[in-house]
mmCIF file of C-alpha atoms and ligand atoms in Angstrom:
data_model
loop_
_atom_site.group_PDB
_atom_site.id
_atom_site.type_symbol
_atom_site.label_atom_id
_atom_site.label_comp_id
_atom_site.label_asym_id
_atom_site.label_seq_id
_atom_site.Cartn_x
_atom_site.Cartn_y
_atom_site.Cartn_z
ATOM 1 C CA UNK A 1 0.000 0.000 0.000
ATOM 2 C CA UNK A 2 1.298 3.434 -0.861
ATOM 3 C CA UNK A 3 1.356 5.774 2.079
ATOM 4 C CA UNK A 4 0.328 9.430 1.765
ATOM 5 C CA UNK A 5 3.804 10.400 3.050
ATOM 6 C CA UNK A 6 5.329 8.911 -0.085
ATOM 7 C CA UNK A 7 3.446 11.433 -2.171
ATOM 8 C CA UNK A 8 4.726 14.508 -0.349
ATOM 9 C CA UNK A 9 8.287 13.514 0.625
ATOM 10 C CA UNK A 10 10.772 13.276 -2.249
ATOM 11 C CA UNK A 11 12.978 10.192 -2.127
ATOM 12 C CA UNK A 12 15.056 11.075 -5.151
ATOM 13 C CA UNK A 13 17.573 13.859 -5.745
ATOM 14 C CA UNK A 14 18.901 14.559 -9.242
ATOM 15 C CA UNK A 15 21.970 16.745 -9.801
ATOM 16 C CA UNK A 16 22.619 17.923 -13.348
ATOM 17 C CA UNK A 17 26.146 18.435 -14.690
ATOM 18 C CA UNK A 18 25.811 20.084 -18.101
ATOM 19 C CA UNK A 19 29.351 19.519 -19.377
ATOM 20 C CA UNK A 20 30.794 17.138 -21.936
ATOM 21 C CA UNK A 21 34.165 16.868 -23.639
ATOM 22 C CA UNK A 22 32.446 17.181 -27.015
ATOM 23 C CA UNK A 23 28.802 17.135 -28.100
ATOM 24 C CA UNK A 24 27.564 13.860 -29.620
ATOM 25 C CA UNK A 25 25.748 14.191 -32.935
ATOM 26 C CA UNK A 26 22.383 12.869 -31.676
ATOM 27 C CA UNK A 27 22.303 14.655 -28.348
ATOM 28 C CA UNK A 28 19.694 17.194 -27.307
ATOM 29 C CA UNK A 29 20.405 17.053 -23.572
ATOM 30 C CA UNK A 30 21.260 20.236 -21.763
ATOM 31 C CA UNK A 31 25.023 20.164 -21.964
ATOM 32 C CA UNK A 32 27.836 22.174 -23.473
ATOM 33 C CA UNK A 33 31.547 21.735 -23.979
ATOM 34 C CA UNK A 34 33.429 21.610 -20.676
ATOM 35 C CA UNK A 35 35.187 24.820 -19.658
ATOM 36 C CA UNK A 36 37.060 24.504 -16.356
ATOM 37 C CA UNK A 37 36.359 28.032 -15.088
ATOM 38 C CA UNK A 38 32.617 27.813 -15.844
ATOM 39 C CA UNK A 39 32.483 24.377 -14.182
ATOM 40 C CA UNK A 40 34.092 25.768 -11.008
ATOM 41 C CA UNK A 41 31.455 28.477 -10.723
ATOM 42 C CA UNK A 42 28.773 25.934 -11.581
ATOM 43 C CA UNK A 43 29.795 23.515 -8.818
ATOM 44 C CA UNK A 44 29.809 26.386 -6.316
ATOM 45 C CA UNK A 45 26.288 27.313 -7.480
ATOM 46 C CA UNK A 46 25.156 23.713 -7.118
ATOM 47 C CA UNK A 47 26.478 23.658 -3.549
ATOM 48 C CA UNK A 48 24.365 26.708 -2.790
ATOM 49 C CA UNK A 49 21.241 25.257 -4.391
ATOM 50 C CA UNK A 50 21.789 21.962 -2.593
ATOM 51 C CA UNK A 51 21.803 23.837 0.709
ATOM 52 C CA UNK A 52 18.164 24.774 0.112
ATOM 53 C CA UNK A 53 16.906 21.253 -0.616
ATOM 54 C CA UNK A 54 19.116 19.110 1.593
ATOM 55 C CA UNK A 55 16.611 18.295 4.327
ATOM 56 C CA UNK A 56 14.341 15.967 2.377
ATOM 57 C CA UNK A 57 14.473 12.245 3.223
ATOM 58 C CA UNK A 58 16.254 11.176 0.021
ATOM 59 C CA UNK A 59 16.968 7.538 -0.560
ATOM 60 C CA UNK A 60 18.580 7.910 -3.975
ATOM 61 C CA UNK A 61 20.963 10.437 -5.505
ATOM 62 C CA UNK A 62 21.701 10.569 -9.227
ATOM 63 C CA UNK A 63 24.387 12.810 -10.675
ATOM 64 C CA UNK A 64 23.759 12.893 -14.411
ATOM 65 C CA UNK A 65 24.398 15.062 -17.387
ATOM 66 C CA UNK A 66 26.203 15.765 -19.469
ATOM 67 C CA UNK A 67 29.253 13.923 -18.302
ATOM 68 C CA UNK A 68 29.959 14.488 -14.603
ATOM 69 C CA UNK A 69 33.380 12.855 -14.991
ATOM 70 C CA UNK A 70 34.337 15.398 -17.669
ATOM 71 C CA UNK A 71 35.087 17.677 -14.711
ATOM 72 C CA UNK A 72 38.523 17.855 -13.124
ATOM 73 C CA UNK A 73 39.121 15.762 -10.010
ATOM 74 C CA UNK A 74 39.092 18.828 -7.755
ATOM 75 C CA UNK A 75 35.641 19.876 -9.016
ATOM 76 C CA UNK A 76 34.282 16.352 -8.726
ATOM 77 C CA UNK A 77 35.699 16.133 -5.245
ATOM 78 C CA UNK A 78 34.037 19.415 -4.273
ATOM 79 C CA UNK A 79 30.673 18.207 -5.575
ATOM 80 C CA UNK A 80 30.876 14.798 -3.897
ATOM 81 C CA UNK A 81 31.939 16.386 -0.611
ATOM 82 C CA UNK A 82 29.037 18.831 -0.788
ATOM 83 C CA UNK A 83 26.609 15.943 -1.279
ATOM 84 C CA UNK A 84 27.996 13.794 1.513
ATOM 85 C CA UNK A 85 28.217 16.644 3.996
ATOM 86 C CA UNK A 86 24.733 17.999 3.204
ATOM 87 C CA UNK A 87 22.667 14.817 3.075
ATOM 88 C CA UNK A 88 22.053 12.126 5.646
ATOM 89 C CA UNK A 89 24.121 9.516 3.794
ATOM 90 C CA UNK A 90 22.919 6.669 6.040
ATOM 91 C CA UNK A 91 19.544 6.916 4.324
ATOM 92 C CA UNK A 92 20.957 6.882 0.774
ATOM 93 C CA UNK A 93 20.473 3.403 -0.669
ATOM 94 C CA UNK A 94 21.514 4.134 -4.223
ATOM 95 C CA UNK A 95 23.953 6.808 -5.357
ATOM 96 C CA UNK A 96 24.572 6.833 -9.103
ATOM 97 C CA UNK A 97 26.959 8.838 -11.240
ATOM 98 C CA UNK A 98 26.907 8.870 -15.031
ATOM 99 C CA UNK A 99 30.283 8.205 -16.594
ATOM 100 C CA UNK A 100 31.388 8.194 -20.218
ATOM 101 C CA UNK A 101 34.355 6.240 -21.566
ATOM 102 C CA UNK A 102 37.351 8.452 -22.137
ATOM 103 C CA UNK A 103 36.650 10.507 -18.987
ATOM 104 C CA UNK A 104 37.430 8.056 -16.192
ATOM 105 C CA UNK A 105 40.660 6.637 -14.789
ATOM 106 C CA UNK A 106 41.572 4.748 -11.621
ATOM 107 C CA UNK A 107 41.935 7.968 -9.617
ATOM 108 C CA UNK A 108 38.495 9.264 -10.607
ATOM 109 C CA UNK A 109 36.954 5.838 -9.926
ATOM 110 C CA UNK A 110 38.545 5.852 -6.451
ATOM 111 C CA UNK A 111 37.273 9.381 -5.885
ATOM 112 C CA UNK A 112 33.730 8.340 -6.735
ATOM 113 C CA UNK A 113 33.930 5.389 -4.327
ATOM 114 C CA UNK A 114 35.364 7.617 -1.639
ATOM 115 C CA UNK A 115 32.441 10.016 -2.179
ATOM 116 C CA UNK A 116 29.954 7.240 -1.382
ATOM 117 C CA UNK A 117 28.853 6.521 -4.961
ATOM 118 C CA UNK A 118 27.686 2.909 -5.202
ATOM 119 C CA UNK A 119 26.344 2.701 -8.742
ATOM 120 C CA UNK A 120 27.695 3.807 -12.111
ATOM 121 C CA UNK A 121 25.837 4.288 -15.342
ATOM 122 C CA UNK A 122 28.394 3.945 -18.136
ATOM 123 C CA UNK A 123 27.467 5.350 -21.553
ATOM 124 C CA UNK A 124 29.094 2.934 -23.971
ATOM 125 C CA UNK A 125 26.328 3.205 -26.639
ATOM 126 C CA UNK A 126 28.066 0.874 -29.106
ATOM 127 C CA UNK A 127 31.132 -1.304 -29.470
ATOM 128 C CA UNK A 128 31.165 -0.768 -33.229
ATOM 129 C CA UNK A 129 33.601 1.872 -34.421
ATOM 130 C CA UNK A 130 31.228 2.837 -37.256
ATOM 131 C CA UNK A 131 28.430 3.354 -34.701
ATOM 132 C CA UNK A 132 30.650 5.388 -32.380
ATOM 133 C CA UNK A 133 31.699 7.567 -35.304
ATOM 134 C CA UNK A 134 28.151 8.089 -36.515
ATOM 135 C CA UNK A 135 26.960 8.958 -33.012
ATOM 136 C CA UNK A 136 29.879 11.374 -32.625
ATOM 137 C CA UNK A 137 31.187 9.722 -29.455
ATOM 138 C CA UNK A 138 34.642 10.702 -28.203
ATOM 139 C CA UNK A 139 35.703 7.122 -27.437
ATOM 140 C CA UNK A 140 36.624 3.867 -29.120
ATOM 141 C CA UNK A 141 35.521 0.340 -28.284
ATOM 142 C CA UNK A 142 38.837 -0.138 -26.443
ATOM 143 C CA UNK A 143 38.192 2.975 -24.307
ATOM 144 C CA UNK A 144 34.759 1.592 -23.401
ATOM 145 C CA UNK A 145 36.213 -1.752 -22.302
ATOM 146 C CA UNK A 146 38.955 0.016 -20.332
ATOM 147 C CA UNK A 147 36.438 2.274 -18.597
ATOM 148 C CA UNK A 148 34.362 -0.732 -17.581
ATOM 149 C CA UNK A 149 37.357 -2.562 -16.069
ATOM 150 C CA UNK A 150 38.658 0.534 -14.314
ATOM 151 C CA UNK A 151 35.280 0.905 -12.626
ATOM 152 C CA UNK A 152 34.996 -2.773 -11.756
ATOM 153 C CA UNK A 153 38.527 -2.862 -10.392
ATOM 154 C CA UNK A 154 37.724 0.347 -8.543
ATOM 155 C CA UNK A 155 35.221 -1.642 -6.473
ATOM 156 C CA UNK A 156 31.882 -0.912 -8.159
ATOM 157 C CA UNK A 157 29.634 -3.936 -7.960
ATOM 158 C CA UNK A 158 26.596 -2.206 -9.410
ATOM 159 C CA UNK A 159 27.425 -1.164 -12.965
ATOM 160 C CA UNK A 160 24.911 -0.242 -15.600
ATOM 161 C CA UNK A 161 25.738 0.103 -19.290
ATOM 162 C CA UNK A 162 23.828 2.256 -21.798
ATOM 163 C CA UNK A 163 23.615 1.088 -25.388
ATOM 164 C CA UNK A 164 21.884 2.637 -28.397
ATOM 165 C CA UNK A 165 20.401 0.661 -31.253
ATOM 166 C CA UNK A 166 18.727 1.576 -34.495
ATOM 167 C CA UNK A 167 21.356 3.970 -35.869
ATOM 168 C CA UNK A 168 21.706 4.364 -39.617
ATOM 169 C CA UNK A 169 23.697 1.558 -41.173
ATOM 170 C CA UNK A 170 23.488 -0.742 -38.139
ATOM 171 C CA UNK A 171 22.500 -4.289 -39.037
ATOM 172 C CA UNK A 172 20.707 -6.768 -36.809
ATOM 173 C CA UNK A 173 23.983 -8.706 -36.737
ATOM 174 C CA UNK A 174 25.869 -5.590 -35.531
ATOM 175 C CA UNK A 175 23.358 -5.218 -32.741
ATOM 176 C CA UNK A 176 23.528 -8.890 -31.758
ATOM 177 C CA UNK A 177 27.292 -8.549 -31.537
ATOM 178 C CA UNK A 178 26.950 -5.471 -29.310
ATOM 179 C CA UNK A 179 24.555 -7.372 -27.044
ATOM 180 C CA UNK A 180 26.916 -10.348 -26.894
ATOM 181 C CA UNK A 181 29.860 -8.121 -26.115
ATOM 182 C CA UNK A 182 28.062 -6.272 -23.350
ATOM 183 C CA UNK A 183 27.051 -9.580 -21.740
ATOM 184 C CA UNK A 184 30.694 -10.625 -21.684
ATOM 185 C CA UNK A 185 31.270 -7.668 -19.336
ATOM 186 C CA UNK A 186 28.564 -8.999 -17.001
ATOM 187 C CA UNK A 187 27.062 -5.651 -15.883
ATOM 188 C CA UNK A 188 24.313 -5.698 -13.272
ATOM 189 C CA UNK A 189 22.015 -3.460 -15.303
ATOM 190 C CA UNK A 190 21.530 -2.517 -18.944
ATOM 191 C CA UNK A 191 19.693 0.293 -20.682
ATOM 192 C CA UNK A 192 19.091 -0.202 -24.398
ATOM 193 C CA UNK A 193 17.626 2.835 -26.104
ATOM 194 C CA UNK A 194 16.308 3.057 -29.613
ATOM 195 C CA UNK A 195 17.903 6.046 -31.331
ATOM 196 C CA UNK A 196 15.541 8.939 -31.802
ATOM 197 C CA UNK A 197 16.575 11.667 -34.160
ATOM 198 C CA UNK A 198 15.931 14.878 -32.254
ATOM 199 C CA UNK A 199 15.231 18.089 -34.104
ATOM 200 C CA UNK A 200 18.056 20.608 -34.215
ATOM 201 C CA UNK A 201 20.819 18.047 -33.642
ATOM 202 C CA UNK A 202 23.749 17.611 -36.059
ATOM 203 C CA UNK A 203 22.426 14.114 -36.804
ATOM 204 C CA UNK A 204 19.032 15.519 -37.850
ATOM 205 C CA UNK A 205 20.825 17.910 -40.202
ATOM 206 C CA UNK A 206 22.963 15.118 -41.658
ATOM 207 C CA UNK A 207 19.814 13.109 -42.353
ATOM 208 C CA UNK A 208 18.030 16.095 -43.875
ATOM 209 C CA UNK A 209 20.901 16.806 -46.216
ATOM 210 C CA UNK A 210 21.242 13.142 -47.133
ATOM 211 C CA UNK A 211 24.782 12.608 -45.827
ATOM 212 C CA UNK A 212 23.421 9.994 -43.394
ATOM 213 C CA UNK A 213 20.469 7.722 -44.252
ATOM 214 C CA UNK A 214 17.355 7.900 -42.075
ATOM 215 C CA UNK A 215 17.238 5.032 -39.537
ATOM 216 C CA UNK A 216 14.880 2.297 -40.621
ATOM 217 C CA UNK A 217 11.889 1.883 -38.283
ATOM 218 C CA UNK A 218 11.284 -1.731 -39.196
ATOM 219 C CA UNK A 219 14.835 -2.743 -38.312
ATOM 220 C CA UNK A 220 14.554 -0.754 -35.109
ATOM 221 C CA UNK A 221 11.521 -2.824 -34.163
ATOM 222 C CA UNK A 222 13.373 -6.056 -34.997
ATOM 223 C CA UNK A 223 16.250 -4.902 -32.822
ATOM 224 C CA UNK A 224 13.927 -4.127 -29.920
ATOM 225 C CA UNK A 225 12.383 -7.607 -30.190
ATOM 226 C CA UNK A 226 15.848 -9.144 -30.322
ATOM 227 C CA UNK A 227 16.961 -7.145 -27.280
ATOM 228 C CA UNK A 228 14.087 -8.251 -25.099
ATOM 229 C CA UNK A 229 14.404 -11.940 -26.006
ATOM 230 C CA UNK A 230 18.168 -11.991 -25.829
ATOM 231 C CA UNK A 231 18.498 -10.229 -22.494
ATOM 232 C CA UNK A 232 15.556 -12.055 -20.905
ATOM 233 C CA UNK A 233 17.203 -15.351 -21.884
ATOM 234 C CA UNK A 234 20.463 -14.242 -20.334
ATOM 235 C CA UNK A 235 19.295 -13.338 -16.859
ATOM 236 C CA UNK A 236 18.339 -9.691 -17.337
ATOM 237 C CA UNK A 237 14.751 -8.997 -16.481
ATOM 238 C CA UNK A 238 13.016 -6.584 -18.786
ATOM 239 C CA UNK A 239 11.455 -4.276 -16.195
ATOM 240 C CA UNK A 240 10.949 -1.055 -18.142
ATOM 241 C CA UNK A 241 10.614 -0.358 -21.878
ATOM 242 C CA UNK A 242 14.366 0.288 -22.260
ATOM 243 C CA UNK A 243 15.757 -1.183 -19.042
ATOM 244 C CA UNK A 244 16.942 -4.615 -17.943
ATOM 245 C CA UNK A 245 18.387 -5.763 -14.652
ATOM 246 C CA UNK A 246 19.731 -8.756 -12.847
ATOM 247 C CA UNK A 247 17.727 -9.662 -9.763
ATOM 248 C CA UNK A 248 17.971 -6.922 -7.148
ATOM 249 C CA UNK A 249 19.559 -4.338 -9.462
ATOM 250 C CA UNK A 250 16.682 -2.287 -10.821
ATOM 251 C CA UNK A 251 17.474 1.412 -10.784
ATOM 252 C CA UNK A 252 15.635 2.662 -7.690
ATOM 253 C CA UNK A 253 16.072 6.279 -8.691
ATOM 254 C CA UNK A 254 14.344 5.817 -12.026
ATOM 255 C CA UNK A 255 11.655 3.565 -10.558
ATOM 256 C CA UNK A 256 10.765 6.583 -8.406
ATOM 257 C CA UNK A 257 10.136 8.576 -11.637
ATOM 258 C CA UNK A 258 8.107 5.789 -13.190
ATOM 259 C CA UNK A 259 5.943 5.614 -10.086
ATOM 260 C CA UNK A 260 5.391 9.349 -10.545
ATOM 261 C CA UNK A 261 6.567 9.975 -6.992
ATOM 262 C CA UNK A 262 8.073 13.321 -5.988
ATOM 263 C CA UNK A 263 11.685 14.210 -6.716
ATOM 264 C CA UNK A 264 13.983 17.196 -6.547
ATOM 265 C CA UNK A 265 16.337 18.257 -9.338
ATOM 266 C CA UNK A 266 19.089 20.829 -9.035
ATOM 267 C CA UNK A 267 21.321 22.424 -11.654
ATOM 268 C CA UNK A 268 20.716 24.074 -15.018
ATOM 269 C CA UNK A 269 17.431 22.957 -16.562
ATOM 270 C CA UNK A 270 16.731 20.464 -13.761
ATOM 271 C CA UNK A 271 13.106 19.591 -13.090
ATOM 272 C CA UNK A 272 11.493 19.008 -9.694
ATOM 273 C CA UNK A 273 8.133 17.502 -8.864
ATOM 274 C CA UNK A 274 6.931 18.242 -5.398
ATOM 275 C CA UNK A 275 3.508 18.547 -3.767
ATOM 276 C CA UNK A 276 1.773 18.199 -7.121
ATOM 277 C CA UNK A 277 3.804 21.035 -8.643
ATOM 278 C CA UNK A 278 6.334 20.656 -11.429
ATOM 279 C CA UNK A 279 9.033 23.305 -11.634
ATOM 280 C CA UNK A 280 12.162 23.671 -13.682
ATOM 281 C CA UNK A 281 15.358 25.673 -13.453
ATOM 282 C CA UNK A 282 16.630 27.999 -16.126
ATOM 283 C CA UNK A 283 18.387 25.978 -18.823
ATOM 284 C CA UNK A 284 21.172 28.331 -19.765
ATOM 285 C CA UNK A 285 24.259 27.480 -17.741
ATOM 286 C CA UNK A 286 25.615 30.995 -17.231
ATOM 287 C CA UNK A 287 22.177 32.379 -16.386
ATOM 288 C CA UNK A 288 21.764 29.584 -13.853
ATOM 289 C CA UNK A 289 25.106 30.430 -12.241
ATOM 290 C CA UNK A 290 24.377 34.169 -12.203
ATOM 291 C CA UNK A 291 20.970 33.721 -10.601
ATOM 292 C CA UNK A 292 22.317 31.492 -7.855
ATOM 293 C CA UNK A 293 25.351 33.747 -7.265
ATOM 294 C CA UNK A 294 22.978 36.713 -6.904
ATOM 295 C CA UNK A 295 20.963 34.800 -4.303
ATOM 296 C CA UNK A 296 17.951 34.434 -6.607
ATOM 297 C CA UNK A 297 15.955 31.323 -7.374
ATOM 298 C CA UNK A 298 16.969 29.408 -10.494
ATOM 299 C CA UNK A 299 13.361 28.412 -11.160
ATOM 300 C CA UNK A 300 11.813 29.896 -14.272
ATOM 301 C CA UNK A 301 8.850 27.617 -14.775
ATOM 302 C CA UNK A 302 6.206 26.103 -12.557
ATOM 303 C CA UNK A 303 2.847 24.435 -13.026
ATOM 304 C CA UNK A 304 0.385 22.769 -10.723
ATOM 305 C CA UNK A 305 -0.908 19.635 -12.331
ATOM 306 C CA UNK A 306 -4.654 19.166 -12.363
ATOM 307 C CA UNK A 307 -5.794 15.929 -10.676
ATOM 308 C CA UNK A 308 -6.756 14.534 -14.116
ATOM 309 C CA UNK A 309 -3.387 15.383 -15.600
ATOM 310 C CA UNK A 310 -1.579 13.862 -12.628
ATOM 311 C CA UNK A 311 -3.664 10.718 -13.008
ATOM 312 C CA UNK A 312 -2.843 10.482 -16.737
ATOM 313 C CA UNK A 313 0.855 10.942 -16.066
ATOM 314 C CA UNK A 314 0.817 8.409 -13.244
ATOM 315 C CA UNK A 315 -0.677 5.832 -15.564
ATOM 316 C CA UNK A 316 1.580 6.580 -18.524
ATOM 317 C CA UNK A 317 4.732 6.479 -16.401
ATOM 318 C CA UNK A 318 3.657 3.279 -14.661
ATOM 319 C CA UNK A 319 2.928 1.557 -17.955
ATOM 320 C CA UNK A 320 6.555 2.029 -18.934
ATOM 321 C CA UNK A 321 7.293 -0.635 -16.340
ATOM 322 C CA UNK A 322 6.530 -4.190 -17.372
ATOM 323 C CA UNK A 323 4.843 -4.763 -14.005
ATOM 324 C CA UNK A 324 2.364 -1.970 -14.856
ATOM 325 C CA UNK A 325 0.244 -0.632 -12.031
ATOM 326 C CA UNK A 326 -2.153 -2.126 -9.496
ATOM 327 C CA UNK A 327 -5.595 -0.654 -9.938
ATOM 328 C CA UNK A 328 -5.752 -0.125 -6.167
ATOM 329 C CA UNK A 329 -2.463 1.793 -6.135
ATOM 330 C CA UNK A 330 -3.612 3.996 -8.987
ATOM 331 C CA UNK A 331 -6.602 4.999 -6.862
ATOM 332 C CA UNK A 332 -4.496 5.666 -3.770
ATOM 333 C CA UNK A 333 -2.109 7.853 -5.769
ATOM 334 C CA UNK A 334 -4.640 9.761 -7.828
ATOM 335 C CA UNK A 335 -8.035 9.590 -6.130
ATOM 336 C CA UNK A 336 -9.632 8.143 -9.304
ATOM 337 C CA UNK A 337 -10.399 4.593 -10.323
ATOM 338 C CA UNK A 338 -8.882 3.420 -13.586
ATOM 339 C CA UNK A 339 -12.306 2.373 -14.740
ATOM 340 C CA UNK A 340 -13.958 5.775 -14.274
ATOM 341 C CA UNK A 341 -11.218 7.555 -16.236
ATOM 342 C CA UNK A 342 -10.200 5.032 -18.843
ATOM 343 C CA UNK A 343 -12.608 2.065 -18.764
ATOM 344 C CA UNK A 344 -13.410 2.218 -22.500
ATOM 345 C CA UNK A 345 -9.824 2.820 -23.621
ATOM 346 C CA UNK A 346 -8.536 -0.043 -21.484
ATOM 347 C CA UNK A 347 -11.195 -2.428 -22.800
ATOM 348 C CA UNK A 348 -10.324 -1.517 -26.385
ATOM 349 C CA UNK A 349 -6.572 -1.894 -25.864
ATOM 350 C CA UNK A 350 -7.092 -5.243 -24.105
ATOM 351 C CA UNK A 351 -9.153 -6.509 -27.050
ATOM 352 C CA UNK A 352 -6.329 -5.435 -29.383
ATOM 353 C CA UNK A 353 -3.894 -7.423 -27.240
ATOM 354 C CA UNK A 354 -1.869 -4.321 -26.353
ATOM 355 C CA UNK A 355 -2.747 -4.349 -22.660
ATOM 356 C CA UNK A 356 -3.587 -6.985 -20.114
ATOM 357 C CA UNK A 357 -4.921 -7.178 -16.568
ATOM 358 C CA UNK A 358 -3.518 -9.790 -14.207
ATOM 359 C CA UNK A 359 -4.293 -10.015 -10.497
ATOM 360 C CA UNK A 360 -5.603 -6.453 -10.436
ATOM 361 C CA UNK A 361 -2.567 -5.100 -12.297
ATOM 362 C CA UNK A 362 -2.815 -3.284 -15.619
ATOM 363 C CA UNK A 363 0.221 -3.672 -17.860
ATOM 364 C CA UNK A 364 1.418 -3.404 -21.469
ATOM 365 C CA UNK A 365 1.721 -6.736 -23.226
ATOM 366 C CA UNK A 366 4.859 -7.481 -25.252
ATOM 367 C CA UNK A 367 2.912 -6.375 -28.320
ATOM 368 C CA UNK A 368 1.953 -3.176 -26.481
ATOM 369 C CA UNK A 369 5.598 -2.482 -25.574
ATOM 370 C CA UNK A 370 6.489 -2.474 -29.276
ATOM 371 C CA UNK A 371 4.035 0.381 -29.887
ATOM 372 C CA UNK A 372 4.249 1.922 -26.430
ATOM 373 C CA UNK A 373 4.275 5.545 -27.605
ATOM 374 C CA UNK A 374 0.991 5.163 -29.483
ATOM 375 C CA UNK A 375 -0.605 3.274 -26.601
ATOM 376 C CA UNK A 376 0.356 6.045 -24.153
ATOM 377 C CA UNK A 377 -1.230 8.687 -26.380
ATOM 378 C CA UNK A 378 -4.588 7.018 -25.776
ATOM 379 C CA UNK A 379 -4.493 8.185 -22.170
ATOM 380 C CA UNK A 380 -3.875 11.855 -22.840
HETATM 381 S S1 LIG B 1 28.063 12.401 -23.695
HETATM 382 FE FE1 LIG B 1 25.845 12.247 -23.373
HETATM 383 S S2 LIG B 1 25.192 14.278 -22.680
HETATM 384 FE FE2 LIG B 1 27.266 14.495 -23.550
HETATM 385 S S3 LIG B 1 26.913 15.132 -25.647
HETATM 386 FE FE3 LIG B 1 27.117 12.896 -25.644
HETATM 387 S S4 LIG B 1 25.005 12.116 -25.433
HETATM 388 FE FE4 LIG B 1 25.004 14.292 -24.889
#
């Protein structure tokens, strides 16, 4: 049973580091090329913002980006120290940092361990040199393998690897080889994302001008099917559309998002969801720093979600998880019954074989997962 306290007390803290060594061609995240002096001011601003949100009962911390490990050791150290001295670390069950190959060595790995980090999300994306080139990554396959072993040898026993499939020119065989190679590393968790071509990115321009072919949707679907079967058969439970974990290694931080429970985000462009209100910080890095330095709030957007909107979001987020949502829990979280809001839609999607109900739980079937985006639209 979900307690009311869970709805008002954020368990998850996200810290955004908007710096990378170089921008990847497909990326539309809020990040820019690392500049040491800007990063120093940014970390100081983060420390200040953290001071205002440190008293919540967090159970997970996630430092993402960007590439947190693009920063110099001194800056990383300052950030990690700020986190561990501000929060009650005894409560923190999962503390993740995103790392990209080419930005981590034994000293940085040791620093992360020292700072209390117990989980790493490593952005390998592909082991194929042609894929890495097309995606504009800074690293080679060798760098990715080295980064993984440095982290393992550094004492991390909860490693997650990100891979991307469905890029132009990738064959099903290429993807199978990437999956086989990642399994040989034996990570505890895997995220496999289908490439989406975001507007305004260099990749979108390359496709528009014809220098790169458009990714083929049918092969992307084949790759998704392959991924689910392959990883399921190799001990990784498919627990969210793009996420797979060995037993006991689901990402608690992200599960908090998928349950539509409150969270706090700090840093440029970071979003928070608290007491039914969604707010976000200014996206521009220098404007963020200047606001915080001047003692002003970094928030530039806020909206209170209507109960109906919150209910729709709760359902759509929950359906991302293969376990779906218990009808009873939906009611506790939103005050509505599934039937009163979506009875007809659910019946129709069940008849189409896209959704199912088992022991009071509504979930997407395998067929539904393959067209998840269209299914979700039905609830808006
Ligand atoms: S490393 Fe990640 S955040 Fe940075 S540019 Fe590449 S995809 Fe974007």
